[in-house]
Amino acid sequence: MWEDLEKSIQDCQKCKLCQTRKHIVLGEGNRDADIMFIGEGPGADEDAQGRPFVGKAGQLMNKAFQGLGIDRDSVYITNIVKCRPPANRVPEDYEAEACLDYLRNQVMLVKPKIIVLLGSTALKNILGKEYGITACRGKWIEKKGILYMPTWHPAALLRDENKKIDFWLDLKQVQEKCKNL
Ligand code: URA
Ligand code: SF4
């Protein structure tokens, strides 16, 4: 149950990210969503507000949602780690591992048909270290009845304009697939 999950995480100290966080960012959105988005971990804005993807990267993602006609409230959005890694570094393996049970519970509760993996950290921690984002993005991967769509992390779009079109096309595929499921 969501209440159990919320309770279990509220004072979590399973990894050292607990020492520097301001807020735990569990996730938000439709708890009955067909589509779940998984990012890397909270940044400064997310840590301050306790909400996922509310900073620059999140605003860019919102723009893509708006352009495609995807209602942000209709999907569920979360991250691999629920506490901000200092200076936005990539979460260490043991941090991701410590936090992954919460995500597994979220997936069990939401039961999404499609999971969008935002960037390398999400891809590698969910599907395995052997997967690379450059080779995999834009291609469906089915595992245990869930369809995965790896794509660029929205922060990567801020650094490289050319990735925006890929991101758009990948989300377009997700939208089309969802309509036909
Ligand atoms: N980047 C992420 O990976 N997640 C967020 O919630 C915000 C930025
Ligand atoms: Fe707990 Fe996850 Fe935060 Fe680590 S990142 S302290 S495992 S909630």
XYZ file of C-alpha atoms and ligand atoms in Angstrom:
197
model
C 0.000 0.000 0.000
C 1.085 3.564 -0.658
C 0.732 4.464 3.016
C 3.136 1.664 3.966
C 5.602 2.781 1.327
C 5.412 6.414 2.429
C 5.885 5.416 6.033
C 8.803 3.123 5.262
C 10.744 5.837 3.446
C 10.024 8.858 5.608
C 13.162 8.658 7.784
C 15.201 6.468 5.462
C 18.887 6.245 6.299
C 19.793 3.266 4.159
C 22.507 5.188 2.345
C 24.628 8.247 2.986
C 22.544 10.513 0.761
C 20.298 10.888 3.807
C 22.980 13.056 5.404
C 22.802 15.849 2.840
C 19.201 15.783 1.617
C 16.623 18.428 2.494
C 13.621 16.449 1.277
C 13.047 12.894 0.155
C 11.553 12.950 -3.352
C 9.431 9.836 -3.627
C 7.664 10.733 -6.862
C 4.388 12.206 -8.025
C 1.598 11.860 -10.511
C -1.138 9.396 -11.345
C -0.803 6.329 -9.119
C -2.802 4.414 -11.692
C -0.743 5.579 -14.687
C -0.101 3.592 -17.848
C 3.227 5.371 -18.236
C 5.937 5.802 -15.604
C 9.010 8.017 -16.044
C 12.178 7.183 -14.145
C 15.000 9.717 -13.864
C 18.286 9.606 -11.968
C 17.812 11.493 -8.729
C 16.654 14.821 -7.341
C 18.614 17.970 -8.162
C 18.759 21.134 -6.062
C 15.241 22.327 -6.925
C 13.736 18.894 -6.386
C 15.561 18.540 -3.063
C 14.249 21.941 -1.966
C 10.645 21.239 -2.976
C 10.343 17.492 -2.437
C 8.991 17.038 -5.967
C 10.576 15.338 -9.008
C 11.559 17.198 -12.183
C 10.645 20.728 -11.156
C 13.978 22.372 -12.112
C 15.369 23.267 -15.539
C 15.358 19.679 -16.826
C 11.827 19.179 -15.569
C 10.637 22.349 -17.252
C 12.054 21.118 -20.524
C 10.271 17.811 -20.043
C 7.035 19.706 -19.330
C 7.474 21.582 -22.604
C 7.781 18.307 -24.504
C 4.683 17.001 -22.702
C 2.771 20.142 -23.650
C 3.875 19.965 -27.268
C 2.764 16.352 -27.544
C -0.425 16.828 -25.565
C 0.672 14.583 -22.709
C -0.905 15.627 -19.414
C 1.811 15.558 -16.740
C -0.809 14.610 -14.156
C -1.747 11.505 -16.134
C 1.693 9.886 -15.798
C 3.801 8.922 -12.780
C 7.270 10.441 -12.367
C 10.042 9.259 -10.077
C 13.789 8.613 -9.843
C 16.306 5.857 -9.143
C 17.442 7.506 -5.886
C 15.023 9.506 -3.787
C 17.607 11.780 -2.153
C 19.821 14.298 -3.937
C 23.399 13.225 -4.605
C 25.720 16.094 -3.585
C 26.593 18.361 -6.524
C 24.264 16.225 -8.671
C 26.867 13.500 -9.084
C 25.745 10.145 -10.465
C 24.435 7.919 -7.646
C 26.932 5.281 -6.516
C 25.979 1.659 -7.123
C 25.360 0.974 -3.465
C 23.117 4.048 -3.162
C 21.019 2.993 -6.139
C 20.833 -0.546 -4.763
C 19.826 0.663 -1.320
C 17.038 2.742 -2.827
C 15.790 0.337 -5.492
C 13.286 -1.456 -3.244
C 11.209 1.710 -3.028
C 11.099 1.916 -6.802
C 10.165 -1.761 -7.085
C 7.256 -1.093 -4.743
C 6.201 1.936 -6.764
C 6.199 -0.147 -9.946
C 4.129 -2.854 -8.222
C 1.611 -0.290 -7.006
C 1.289 1.773 -10.189
C 1.501 -1.238 -12.533
C 2.538 0.829 -15.569
C 2.377 -0.687 -19.036
C 5.249 1.477 -20.227
C 8.321 2.700 -18.367
C 10.355 5.525 -19.868
C 13.969 5.310 -18.715
C 15.434 8.811 -18.655
C 19.147 8.467 -19.289
C 21.937 6.058 -18.526
C 21.498 5.803 -14.740
C 17.869 4.725 -15.050
C 18.652 2.353 -17.912
C 21.589 0.624 -16.229
C 19.967 0.269 -12.826
C 16.682 -1.061 -14.187
C 17.706 -3.224 -17.140
C 21.363 -3.932 -16.428
C 24.874 -2.574 -16.705
C 25.319 -4.070 -20.159
C 22.846 -1.600 -21.661
C 24.143 1.680 -23.121
C 21.868 4.667 -23.643
C 23.337 5.708 -27.006
C 22.675 2.283 -28.533
C 19.335 1.672 -26.829
C 17.486 4.953 -26.970
C 14.370 4.983 -29.064
C 14.071 1.180 -29.100
C 11.457 -0.793 -27.197
C 12.669 -3.418 -24.754
C 10.100 -5.794 -23.260
C 10.751 -7.449 -19.924
C 8.305 -9.265 -17.673
C 5.280 -7.765 -19.362
C 6.495 -4.172 -19.174
C 7.553 -2.164 -22.213
C 10.634 -0.034 -21.626
C 11.591 2.986 -23.718
C 15.072 4.294 -22.964
C 15.652 7.906 -23.983
C 17.952 10.817 -23.201
C 17.796 12.379 -19.788
C 16.167 15.819 -20.198
C 19.283 17.438 -18.692
C 21.223 16.097 -21.698
C 18.934 18.147 -23.951
C 20.082 21.281 -22.173
C 23.661 20.487 -23.130
C 22.990 19.264 -26.675
C 20.167 20.777 -28.713
C 20.376 17.933 -31.250
C 19.068 15.495 -28.685
C 15.764 17.328 -28.422
C 14.403 15.833 -31.617
C 15.317 12.312 -30.432
C 13.609 12.930 -27.122
C 10.510 14.200 -28.888
C 10.429 11.203 -31.253
C 10.886 8.766 -28.371
C 8.026 10.308 -26.394
C 5.916 10.313 -29.558
C 6.502 6.556 -29.841
C 5.456 6.148 -26.226
C 2.300 8.141 -26.797
C 1.379 6.131 -29.914
C 2.104 2.791 -28.249
C 0.038 3.737 -25.221
C -2.951 4.568 -27.430
C -2.786 1.106 -28.984
C -2.314 -0.928 -25.802
N 17.016 15.062 -12.751
C 16.555 13.848 -12.384
O 17.096 12.825 -12.739
N 15.482 13.802 -11.603
C 14.831 14.876 -11.171
O 13.845 14.722 -10.455
C 15.324 16.131 -11.567
C 16.415 16.197 -12.353
Fe 17.099 6.012 1.628
Fe 17.060 6.157 -1.015
Fe 17.488 8.351 0.398
Fe 19.368 6.472 0.282
S 18.612 7.707 -1.436
S 18.675 7.528 2.124
S 18.137 4.610 0.231
S 15.616 7.147 0.375
